XYZ file of C-alpha atoms in Angstrom:
682
model
C -73.546 -104.065 111.682
C -73.266 -100.326 111.331
C -74.022 -98.790 107.870
C -72.305 -97.724 105.425
C -72.031 -94.619 103.810
C -72.106 -94.594 100.194
C -68.565 -92.655 99.812
C -67.292 -95.365 102.020
C -67.984 -97.939 99.211
C -65.196 -99.091 96.583
C -66.292 -100.823 93.765
C -63.295 -102.237 92.291
C -62.069 -104.978 89.902
C -58.760 -106.808 89.838
C -57.414 -107.396 86.401
C -54.118 -108.624 84.282
C -52.487 -111.513 82.143
C -53.103 -115.040 82.677
C -50.311 -115.370 85.512
C -49.883 -112.020 86.850
C -50.807 -113.357 90.319
C -54.422 -111.164 90.757
C -56.426 -113.931 92.371
C -53.568 -114.039 95.033
C -53.769 -110.776 95.631
C -57.322 -111.054 95.994
C -56.659 -113.907 98.197
C -54.366 -111.754 99.791
C -56.513 -109.308 100.666
C -59.572 -111.212 101.985
C -57.125 -112.725 104.577
C -55.434 -108.695 105.217
C -59.528 -107.728 105.929
C -60.316 -110.356 107.954
C -62.637 -112.494 105.311
C -60.662 -115.245 105.649
C -59.084 -116.892 107.786
C -56.645 -118.728 105.894
C -54.471 -117.910 103.164
C -56.053 -120.402 99.462
C -53.210 -120.534 97.383
C -54.118 -121.383 93.676
C -51.084 -123.594 93.144
C -52.434 -125.832 95.911
C -56.451 -125.256 94.776
C -57.709 -123.371 97.548
C -58.230 -120.400 96.378
C -61.316 -118.795 97.885
C -62.171 -117.296 94.530
C -61.598 -119.906 91.981
C -64.561 -122.001 93.898
C -65.336 -124.259 90.401
C -64.145 -127.616 90.542
C -62.332 -126.552 86.421
C -60.826 -123.697 87.576
C -59.047 -125.949 90.231
C -57.765 -127.871 88.176
C -56.425 -125.851 86.075
C -55.149 -123.270 88.792
C -56.900 -119.863 86.674
C -59.715 -117.647 86.858
C -62.633 -119.069 84.714
C -65.719 -116.729 85.501
C -65.354 -113.449 87.854
C -65.972 -113.531 91.909
C -67.326 -111.468 93.350
C -66.719 -110.707 97.679
C -66.845 -108.520 99.803
C -64.933 -106.815 102.697
C -63.954 -104.009 105.179
C -60.669 -102.335 105.415
C -60.500 -99.468 108.262
C -63.433 -97.342 107.365
C -64.668 -98.217 103.983
C -65.783 -101.546 102.459
C -64.518 -102.988 99.660
C -66.384 -104.332 97.182
C -63.830 -106.862 94.990
C -64.493 -109.084 91.602
C -61.840 -110.721 90.261
C -61.679 -111.212 86.832
C -59.860 -113.917 84.692
C -57.112 -113.139 82.641
C -57.447 -115.592 79.992
C -58.345 -114.217 76.504
C -60.849 -116.978 76.182
C -63.010 -115.186 79.252
C -62.476 -111.660 77.965
C -66.466 -111.353 78.502
C -66.326 -111.851 82.417
C -63.384 -108.984 82.252
C -65.827 -106.944 79.584
C -68.891 -107.018 82.173
C -67.158 -106.439 85.540
C -65.491 -103.135 83.795
C -68.981 -102.440 82.737
C -70.163 -101.791 86.390
C -66.821 -101.195 88.325
C -65.648 -97.906 89.936
C -62.108 -98.304 89.377
C -59.552 -101.166 89.255
C -56.188 -101.814 89.808
C -54.217 -103.863 87.439
C -51.664 -106.342 88.538
C -48.623 -106.247 86.494
C -45.271 -109.450 86.784
C -42.125 -107.808 87.670
C -40.586 -110.459 85.037
C -42.647 -110.125 82.434
C -44.326 -106.531 82.858
C -47.060 -105.590 80.478
C -48.291 -108.969 78.747
C -50.914 -109.337 76.027
C -53.882 -109.651 77.867
C -52.646 -106.941 80.576
C -52.973 -104.694 76.746
C -56.149 -106.323 76.505
C -58.038 -105.674 79.617
C -56.397 -102.132 79.786
C -58.539 -100.869 76.758
C -61.191 -102.621 77.912
C -61.186 -100.514 80.861
C -60.385 -96.905 78.883
C -63.479 -97.847 77.003
C -65.830 -98.125 79.860
C -63.005 -94.924 81.467
C -62.297 -96.870 84.436
C -59.933 -94.907 86.659
C -56.387 -97.385 87.971
C -54.123 -98.299 89.704
C -51.011 -100.257 89.402
C -49.395 -102.895 91.707
C -46.099 -104.893 90.252
C -46.253 -108.221 91.680
C -43.218 -111.053 91.938
C -40.666 -108.502 92.542
C -38.608 -111.440 94.713
C -38.590 -113.716 91.297
C -35.244 -114.227 89.591
C -35.495 -111.497 86.643
C -37.615 -108.997 88.458
C -37.531 -104.840 87.181
C -40.066 -102.535 88.525
C -38.709 -99.747 86.320
C -39.210 -101.755 83.222
C -41.990 -102.579 84.263
C -43.259 -98.911 84.549
C -41.748 -98.597 81.013
C -43.697 -100.993 79.966
C -46.453 -99.287 81.267
C -45.626 -95.901 79.196
C -44.552 -97.568 75.702
C -47.053 -100.612 75.544
C -50.352 -98.689 77.431
C -50.150 -95.033 76.898
C -50.466 -94.808 80.492
C -48.823 -92.645 82.713
C -48.055 -94.095 86.264
C -46.763 -92.178 89.118
C -44.065 -93.660 90.965
C -45.602 -93.751 94.966
C -43.653 -96.843 95.997
C -40.043 -97.859 95.742
C -38.797 -101.768 96.307
C -36.388 -101.856 99.230
C -33.737 -105.168 97.670
C -34.829 -106.699 94.395
C -35.541 -110.663 93.704
C -34.537 -112.857 96.601
C -33.418 -109.470 98.111
C -36.757 -107.759 97.998
C -38.275 -107.245 101.641
C -39.729 -104.038 101.675
C -40.429 -100.849 100.087
C -40.407 -96.912 100.964
C -43.466 -94.942 100.743
C -42.746 -91.420 98.955
C -45.318 -89.802 99.963
C -44.852 -90.893 104.096
C -40.823 -90.766 103.298
C -40.879 -93.969 105.802
C -39.709 -97.701 105.075
C -42.164 -100.248 105.527
C -40.328 -103.762 105.853
C -42.476 -107.509 106.220
C -41.573 -109.641 109.219
C -40.887 -112.975 106.916
C -41.952 -114.829 109.856
C -46.028 -115.515 109.620
C -48.221 -114.302 107.440
C -47.226 -111.143 106.173
C -49.941 -109.452 108.767
C -46.781 -107.682 110.813
C -44.856 -104.686 109.438
C -42.180 -102.497 110.762
C -42.224 -98.509 109.537
C -38.882 -96.991 110.186
C -36.954 -94.030 108.790
C -35.293 -94.807 104.740
C -31.709 -95.996 104.942
C -29.172 -93.476 104.476
C -28.358 -95.539 101.411
C -31.698 -95.051 100.096
C -32.406 -91.183 101.248
C -30.988 -89.808 98.161
C -32.616 -91.613 95.656
C -36.284 -91.587 97.206
C -36.064 -87.716 97.585
C -35.564 -87.759 93.766
C -37.961 -90.082 93.394
C -40.214 -87.902 95.869
C -39.467 -85.004 93.374
C -40.553 -86.383 90.541
C -43.620 -86.885 92.026
C -44.867 -83.741 93.559
C -43.322 -82.452 89.690
C -45.905 -84.517 88.017
C -48.461 -83.941 90.240
C -47.938 -79.947 89.575
C -49.078 -80.605 85.855
C -52.134 -81.097 87.214
C -52.748 -79.195 90.611
C -52.771 -75.788 91.041
C -51.896 -75.895 94.807
C -49.061 -78.160 94.148
C -47.670 -75.876 91.061
C -47.657 -72.782 92.985
C -45.696 -75.337 96.502
C -43.149 -76.335 93.674
C -42.758 -73.325 91.507
C -42.383 -71.241 95.693
C -40.024 -74.300 96.770
C -41.703 -74.402 99.604
C -42.584 -77.701 101.198
C -45.800 -79.927 100.093
C -48.707 -81.500 102.576
C -48.910 -84.798 102.490
C -52.865 -84.232 102.627
C -52.076 -81.744 99.432
C -50.146 -84.302 97.431
C -52.783 -87.449 98.456
C -55.902 -85.252 97.413
C -54.093 -84.262 93.862
C -53.056 -87.935 93.460
C -57.300 -88.703 94.029
C -58.540 -86.096 91.725
C -55.676 -87.074 88.906
C -56.521 -90.764 89.747
C -59.959 -90.152 89.191
C -59.485 -88.279 86.460
C -57.521 -91.176 84.089
C -55.139 -88.668 83.902
C -52.329 -90.475 86.340
C -51.927 -94.105 87.630
C -50.146 -94.781 91.003
C -48.130 -97.736 90.872
C -47.156 -99.829 94.253
C -44.928 -102.742 94.170
C -44.506 -106.132 96.589
C -45.218 -110.291 96.359
C -48.343 -111.101 97.087
C -47.222 -114.724 97.132
C -44.759 -113.939 100.210
C -47.447 -111.626 101.760
C -45.385 -108.084 100.655
C -47.130 -104.775 99.826
C -51.069 -105.456 100.317
C -51.722 -103.685 103.235
C -50.173 -100.151 101.446
C -52.065 -101.245 98.504
C -55.986 -101.541 100.573
C -54.557 -97.962 102.012
C -54.876 -96.767 98.444
C -57.917 -98.248 97.416
C -59.466 -96.373 100.136
C -57.474 -92.979 99.452
C -56.961 -92.947 95.915
C -60.225 -95.066 93.834
C -63.446 -93.389 93.549
C -66.754 -93.951 95.716
C -69.900 -95.127 93.566
C -70.496 -90.289 93.998
C -67.218 -90.216 92.486
C -68.069 -90.849 88.617
C -70.836 -89.371 86.833
C -74.469 -90.664 86.846
C -75.515 -93.461 85.083
C -76.827 -92.190 82.363
C -78.955 -93.681 79.945
C -82.382 -93.287 77.590
C -86.291 -93.366 78.283
C -87.475 -96.486 76.314
C -90.128 -94.693 74.659
C -89.145 -91.705 74.000
C -85.021 -92.482 73.308
C -84.816 -88.461 75.303
C -81.571 -89.021 77.556
C -82.151 -90.024 81.302
C -80.131 -89.533 84.672
C -80.517 -90.518 87.525
C -78.085 -89.298 90.666
C -76.681 -91.433 92.855
C -79.046 -91.233 95.875
C -80.695 -94.062 97.507
C -84.133 -91.562 97.353
C -83.751 -91.170 93.474
C -85.481 -93.360 90.907
C -84.542 -97.183 91.250
C -81.640 -98.038 88.506
C -79.577 -100.976 88.202
C -78.180 -103.369 85.587
C -77.583 -107.148 85.408
C -74.118 -107.519 84.536
C -73.881 -110.946 84.448
C -76.292 -114.060 85.004
C -75.262 -117.301 86.818
C -76.644 -120.415 87.004
C -75.161 -122.470 90.415
C -76.994 -125.700 91.039
C -79.569 -125.652 88.382
C -81.361 -121.643 89.973
C -80.967 -118.194 88.250
C -78.489 -115.790 90.345
C -78.389 -112.360 88.904
C -75.830 -109.658 89.118
C -76.428 -106.093 89.166
C -75.055 -103.467 90.195
C -77.261 -100.491 91.777
C -76.519 -96.923 90.395
C -79.221 -95.251 91.941
C -82.575 -96.064 94.437
C -82.992 -98.724 96.582
C -83.535 -102.630 95.925
C -86.084 -104.209 98.046
C -87.140 -108.134 98.898
C -90.584 -108.599 97.528
C -90.828 -105.457 95.452
C -91.540 -105.300 91.237
C -88.875 -103.891 89.882
C -89.468 -103.157 85.642
C -87.601 -104.396 82.797
C -87.764 -101.850 79.994
C -86.038 -104.909 77.432
C -89.205 -106.816 78.035
C -91.513 -104.195 79.318
C -92.669 -106.210 82.115
C -92.190 -106.161 85.606
C -90.365 -108.902 87.361
C -90.182 -109.395 91.573
C -87.182 -109.814 93.119
C -87.436 -112.803 95.611
C -84.033 -112.423 97.697
C -81.436 -110.434 97.526
C -77.672 -111.517 98.373
C -74.054 -110.636 99.355
C -71.958 -112.905 97.704
C -68.828 -114.387 98.976
C -67.561 -116.186 95.754
C -69.952 -119.234 95.863
C -71.521 -117.974 99.596
C -73.823 -115.503 100.445
C -75.265 -114.004 102.833
C -79.185 -112.769 102.458
C -79.972 -108.984 102.667
C -83.358 -107.180 103.009
C -82.364 -104.290 100.984
C -79.637 -103.428 98.316
C -78.715 -99.106 97.975
C -76.504 -96.898 95.788
C -73.217 -98.586 94.708
C -73.935 -102.366 96.030
C -73.156 -104.970 93.712
C -75.543 -108.050 95.064
C -77.323 -111.137 93.717
C -80.570 -111.273 93.029
C -83.233 -114.311 92.792
C -86.360 -114.000 91.071
C -85.726 -112.619 87.783
C -87.036 -115.185 86.040
C -86.694 -114.062 82.486
C -83.832 -110.908 82.733
C -80.606 -111.665 81.294
C -77.094 -109.807 80.522
C -76.916 -106.587 79.770
C -80.679 -105.609 80.950
C -81.717 -102.567 83.226
C -84.076 -102.964 86.272
C -86.212 -99.729 87.119
C -89.159 -98.322 88.197
C -91.682 -98.240 85.584
C -93.396 -94.619 86.564
C -89.208 -93.617 86.102
C -88.045 -95.860 83.380
C -84.788 -95.842 82.447
C -82.714 -97.851 79.298
C -78.855 -97.980 80.690
C -76.693 -98.452 77.975
C -76.215 -102.173 76.442
C -72.900 -103.680 76.830
C -71.159 -105.027 73.538
C -70.724 -108.877 73.117
C -68.519 -110.665 70.982
C -68.928 -113.322 68.435
C -67.797 -116.294 68.819
C -64.996 -117.997 66.319
C -65.084 -121.380 66.758
C -67.320 -123.982 67.383
C -67.733 -127.961 68.274
C -70.857 -130.365 67.258
C -72.310 -131.946 70.632
C -74.424 -135.034 70.466
C -75.741 -136.354 73.523
C -74.449 -140.211 74.811
C -77.481 -141.895 76.171
C -81.819 -141.515 75.430
C -81.207 -140.241 79.140
C -78.833 -137.053 78.182
C -80.584 -136.399 75.527
C -83.575 -134.994 76.932
C -80.834 -133.084 79.611
C -79.023 -131.548 76.587
C -81.494 -128.707 75.471
C -82.075 -127.977 78.793
C -78.495 -127.705 79.615
C -77.411 -125.354 76.480
C -80.314 -123.163 77.372
C -79.135 -123.022 80.513
C -74.952 -122.340 79.564
C -76.332 -119.196 76.892
C -78.276 -117.510 79.354
C -75.309 -117.603 81.484
C -72.800 -116.895 78.647
C -73.606 -114.131 76.031
C -70.428 -115.195 73.937
C -71.773 -119.191 73.346
C -74.458 -119.827 71.035
C -76.032 -123.151 69.920
C -77.777 -123.530 66.376
C -78.040 -126.505 64.770
C -77.270 -127.571 61.614
C -80.070 -127.622 58.979
C -78.414 -130.171 56.607
C -76.900 -132.673 59.327
C -78.892 -132.132 62.439
C -76.540 -132.134 64.077
C -76.518 -129.277 67.513
C -73.130 -126.841 67.045
C -71.786 -125.071 70.027
C -70.028 -121.761 68.977
C -67.147 -119.813 71.655
C -64.362 -117.581 71.913
C -61.579 -120.397 71.752
C -60.412 -124.421 72.402
C -60.696 -123.780 76.232
C -63.954 -122.043 75.921
C -65.604 -124.704 74.504
C -63.552 -127.361 76.698
C -64.783 -125.723 80.267
C -68.309 -125.914 78.761
C -68.119 -129.170 77.903
C -66.207 -129.985 81.281
C -69.243 -128.029 83.208
C -71.974 -130.050 81.794
C -70.633 -133.486 82.988
C -69.812 -131.836 86.596
C -72.790 -129.581 87.263
C -75.652 -131.418 85.386
C -74.293 -134.623 84.505
C -74.822 -134.952 81.016
C -72.418 -136.599 78.568
C -72.162 -135.737 75.561
C -69.857 -136.963 72.478
C -67.706 -133.943 70.917
C -66.746 -133.543 66.775
C -64.051 -131.822 65.830
C -63.340 -128.170 66.450
C -64.377 -125.946 63.952
C -63.756 -122.751 62.200
C -67.361 -120.350 62.183
C -66.574 -119.085 58.660
C -68.466 -115.450 57.196
C -70.011 -115.363 53.866
C -70.130 -112.228 51.862
C -69.645 -111.285 47.962
C -67.440 -109.946 45.626
C -69.370 -107.906 43.256
C -73.065 -106.011 42.710
C -75.690 -108.240 41.658
C -79.276 -107.624 41.941
C -81.954 -110.251 41.461
C -85.965 -110.118 41.815
C -88.351 -112.767 43.102
C -92.009 -112.748 42.359
C -94.403 -115.168 45.260
C -98.295 -115.820 44.243
C -100.187 -118.541 46.208
C -103.087 -119.867 47.674
C -102.581 -120.331 51.903
C -105.336 -121.588 54.017
C -108.070 -120.101 51.338
C -106.329 -116.989 50.722
C -104.558 -115.612 47.764
C -100.870 -113.839 48.664
C -99.370 -111.541 46.391
C -95.522 -109.968 46.287
C -93.169 -108.816 43.964
C -89.696 -107.538 44.833
C -85.652 -106.538 43.603
C -83.316 -106.073 45.543
C -80.050 -105.296 45.182
C -76.737 -106.760 47.203
C -73.611 -104.432 47.457
C -70.543 -105.903 48.603
C -68.840 -103.437 51.819
C -65.595 -102.981 53.300
C -64.353 -105.379 55.551
C -66.006 -105.072 59.274
C -68.919 -102.875 58.064
C -71.582 -105.450 58.743
C -74.926 -105.843 56.777
C -77.678 -103.577 56.753
C -80.995 -103.197 54.830
C -81.925 -99.768 52.775
C -85.394 -99.259 50.378
C -84.937 -96.907 47.615
C -88.431 -97.854 46.657
C -92.304 -95.180 46.659
C -95.374 -96.448 48.505
C -96.667 -95.941 44.880
C -94.865 -99.231 44.789
C -95.236 -100.812 47.197
C -96.934 -99.198 50.707
C -94.515 -98.602 53.489
C -96.331 -100.820 55.706
C -94.382 -103.868 54.127
C -90.819 -102.666 53.984
C -90.648 -104.084 57.819
C -91.774 -107.852 56.501
C -89.005 -107.493 53.425
C -86.095 -106.105 55.741
C -86.971 -109.199 57.555
C -87.151 -111.594 54.908
C -83.552 -110.418 54.150
C -81.826 -110.375 57.451
C -83.095 -113.945 58.659
C -81.310 -114.958 55.131
C -78.998 -113.284 56.537
C -77.967 -115.250 58.799
C -77.247 -118.490 57.647
C -76.173 -117.848 53.893
C -75.984 -119.302 50.004
C -73.082 -120.825 50.193
C -72.459 -122.689 53.303
C -75.034 -121.824 55.701
C -72.647 -119.356 57.506
C -73.986 -115.624 58.355
C -73.612 -112.944 55.668
C -71.327 -110.049 56.359
C -70.604 -106.737 55.079
C -73.427 -106.736 52.146
C -76.315 -103.735 51.964
C -79.490 -104.807 50.617
C -81.020 -102.116 48.834
C -84.930 -102.634 48.110
C -84.502 -101.657 44.366
C -88.515 -101.887 43.082
C -91.238 -104.392 43.181
C -94.718 -104.219 42.584
C -98.073 -104.784 45.195
C -101.362 -105.321 43.971
C -104.541 -104.378 45.916
C -106.073 -107.081 48.582
C -103.282 -109.396 47.676
C -100.246 -107.901 50.023
C -99.518 -109.475 53.097
C -96.626 -109.686 55.445
C -96.055 -113.313 54.716
C -95.889 -112.807 51.362
C -93.377 -110.654 51.123
C -91.427 -111.643 53.818
C -90.712 -114.728 51.574
C -90.202 -113.033 48.444
C -87.562 -111.148 49.874
C -85.912 -114.343 50.828
C -86.663 -115.558 47.622
C -85.454 -112.389 46.115
C -81.860 -112.034 48.333
C -81.065 -115.785 47.945
C -80.658 -115.327 43.867
C -78.781 -111.978 44.113
C -76.325 -113.369 47.096
C -75.805 -116.037 44.516
C -74.844 -113.639 41.438
C -73.109 -112.248 43.425
C -70.057 -114.632 43.328
C -70.334 -115.339 47.213
C -67.078 -116.549 49.303
C -66.295 -117.768 52.887
C -64.319 -115.117 54.969
C -62.439 -116.621 57.697
C -61.224 -115.755 61.168
C -57.817 -114.113 61.530
C -55.927 -114.081 64.684
C -53.654 -111.755 66.387
C -50.675 -114.925 67.967
C -47.998 -113.405 70.104
C -45.002 -116.053 70.732
C -42.870 -115.891 73.796
C -40.192 -118.057 72.421
C -36.138 -118.626 73.510
C -33.970 -117.283 71.667
C -32.158 -120.758 70.680
C -35.641 -122.007 69.271
C -36.796 -119.222 67.064
C -36.195 -120.797 63.403
C -37.988 -123.651 64.880
C -41.043 -121.577 65.707
C -40.672 -119.286 62.381
C -40.844 -122.111 59.952
C -44.016 -123.580 62.033
C -45.628 -120.339 61.358
C -44.657 -119.859 57.827
C -45.940 -123.778 57.093
C -49.336 -122.180 58.837
C -49.586 -119.260 56.421
C -48.784 -117.050 59.115
C -47.531 -113.586 58.697
C -45.205 -112.396 61.060
C -45.549 -108.816 62.142
C -42.808 -108.235 64.433
C -40.262 -109.433 66.493
C -39.379 -108.172 70.041
C -36.138 -109.600 71.944
C -36.189 -109.262 75.565
C -33.536 -110.751 78.096
C -33.327 -114.312 75.930
C -36.751 -114.306 75.167
C -38.191 -113.649 71.762
C -41.440 -112.338 71.559
C -43.008 -112.468 68.247
C -45.952 -111.090 66.832
C -47.835 -112.532 64.381
C -51.318 -112.987 62.343
C -52.240 -116.777 61.450
C -55.874 -118.040 60.270
C -57.832 -119.921 63.263
C -58.455 -123.055 61.164
C -54.572 -123.199 61.034
C -54.207 -122.805 64.677
C -55.609 -126.376 65.897
C -53.169 -128.581 68.102
C -50.653 -125.666 67.988
C -50.019 -125.701 71.802
C -48.661 -129.254 71.425
C -46.476 -127.966 68.255
C -45.129 -125.053 70.320
C -44.290 -127.371 73.132
C -42.465 -129.900 70.955
C -41.052 -127.148 69.168
C -39.167 -125.504 72.091
C -39.313 -128.363 74.309
C -42.453 -127.327 76.527
C -40.639 -123.641 77.158
C -42.647 -121.534 74.180
C -45.933 -120.385 75.545
C -48.270 -118.432 73.230
C -51.434 -116.486 73.543
C -54.134 -115.287 70.331
C -57.262 -113.704 70.338
C -59.737 -113.089 67.212
C -57.983 -109.933 64.870
C -60.737 -109.683 61.776
C -62.307 -112.166 59.228
C -60.389 -112.138 55.338
C -60.545 -114.055 52.514
C -60.566 -117.423 53.252
C -57.627 -119.215 51.374
C -58.996 -121.591 48.517
C -57.746 -124.830 50.149
C -60.296 -126.009 52.976
C -61.207 -129.030 54.585
C -64.590 -128.598 55.286
């Protein structure tokens, strides 16, 4: 196999709202690039990228799958990401390592809620995008309306490079506004054959008008095109494509294409566009990080000869073995090499490097700049860790993870399951940073917390399928937070003989309530004469440990600042243990005096409901204490935006189905924490 140059690599993600057709788009890409020999369909449970049993049964993508294929001179590495809001973390960590992305939109639904979420995530990581308007053959398809929604909802600047030939069941091809040609797909076969021809007379005027708009838009971003446009001279296709590429990579414009993946129309021009307009690893800024010891900024050029920098963006437990997915930013990963993890401050050995194709893999000896590979042998490294050379250390920016909002109690069904449960849960937690496990001290129950009911459902299903572990599951519970209503102070002293040694400590703390969303923090106002500086970290540890499980019901404490305002110290009797225990006692007392109360997660809910059922749905929302923010009508469907406490949303999918004869749908995602209503069923 001939060596691919770095400038020929395209690392892309395919992202969209659930059901917009992104897995189908990926399947077509794999088929036309020769990576697959038959077309896998999501509705048949045969999609290559949806390889987990749960994905095949439910017809949705749960984990992001990685694959590599070739089109013309380019190597395309694709990550197919989930569209369901419960698996947002999979999208987030994929976007962190991608150079470009394709946003897939449904021509009927337009820009849907999860499309907005993933678009914002791509904005956060400055990922250049192209858009593909899918399902052009469906009843109600509206290309121009979808593009207008991109402007209104995503604040994007779409650049039309194609217009459709026919619409709904008459959709048969596109007009390419760069080459000014008509592309028609053959209805026979699997869409591999298409014909290029002149634009029909009845579409020529429309096509020329759109091409003029295209040149006018580009003239704002490119001097060569500006000069030609003002002088009314023709613009060469080469100049047009160079200008589109630059504006796309600079995040100024989003090229738009259209088609119907299920009917095998529109994929080849999209593949060309990936090579023409999305960046290679050399077109994006070098990976920036800091020196792990000094904190000084460090960055390495994206060259194979530069020092190594790679980021682990995902850890997967496949058949019980740990597989780490890494993106190489500079240098090379080689089998048998020792790599340095600056987070753990130790070296790990690379046992194997694998090129991934969904759940199939092929061994390689090394991976250079821009590669996205699976690595076996990293025992302790986890998601978000950096791999580098000990002689040239770099710590790449870590990822932020979402806090879970819902939990369930799980208990083993048999003694055999009891032995396995803890290690199985550890494997899931190392794989998914949004999953948390804790033991409730009062009841001894194991509590599993995640991003939503579906998220936890799938973990329980995988426990049985992959690890043969049977569990009883309690009803879902909301993960609350605790905070205080007023400023409070408390002083505690600790004097005790432990193992023949006397310990003494005295600590005074003030607790100050903060604005919602501030988190929790600690600062000291004492002098070294009152308490030596060496004990301040121990005091902070005692306070922060207590904040992890508050005084009211054992939930984490947020939006509170703990201030060390006083205390005392006795020569020879001071100890880290004494100050840690003492500060924990003072913190507990101060929190109890600060009128603690619960905060509950409030969810943003978007409900799609036919006009006829509006009354029932609004009535149901009001009964749940929901607050309707806005109602937007659209072609017989009303979109209701509301905020509702998560505790009132359990079982909502059943309610909305019965209220709308199965025609209503909704999506829900965490918004913020707010004061819990007085009446709670704990």
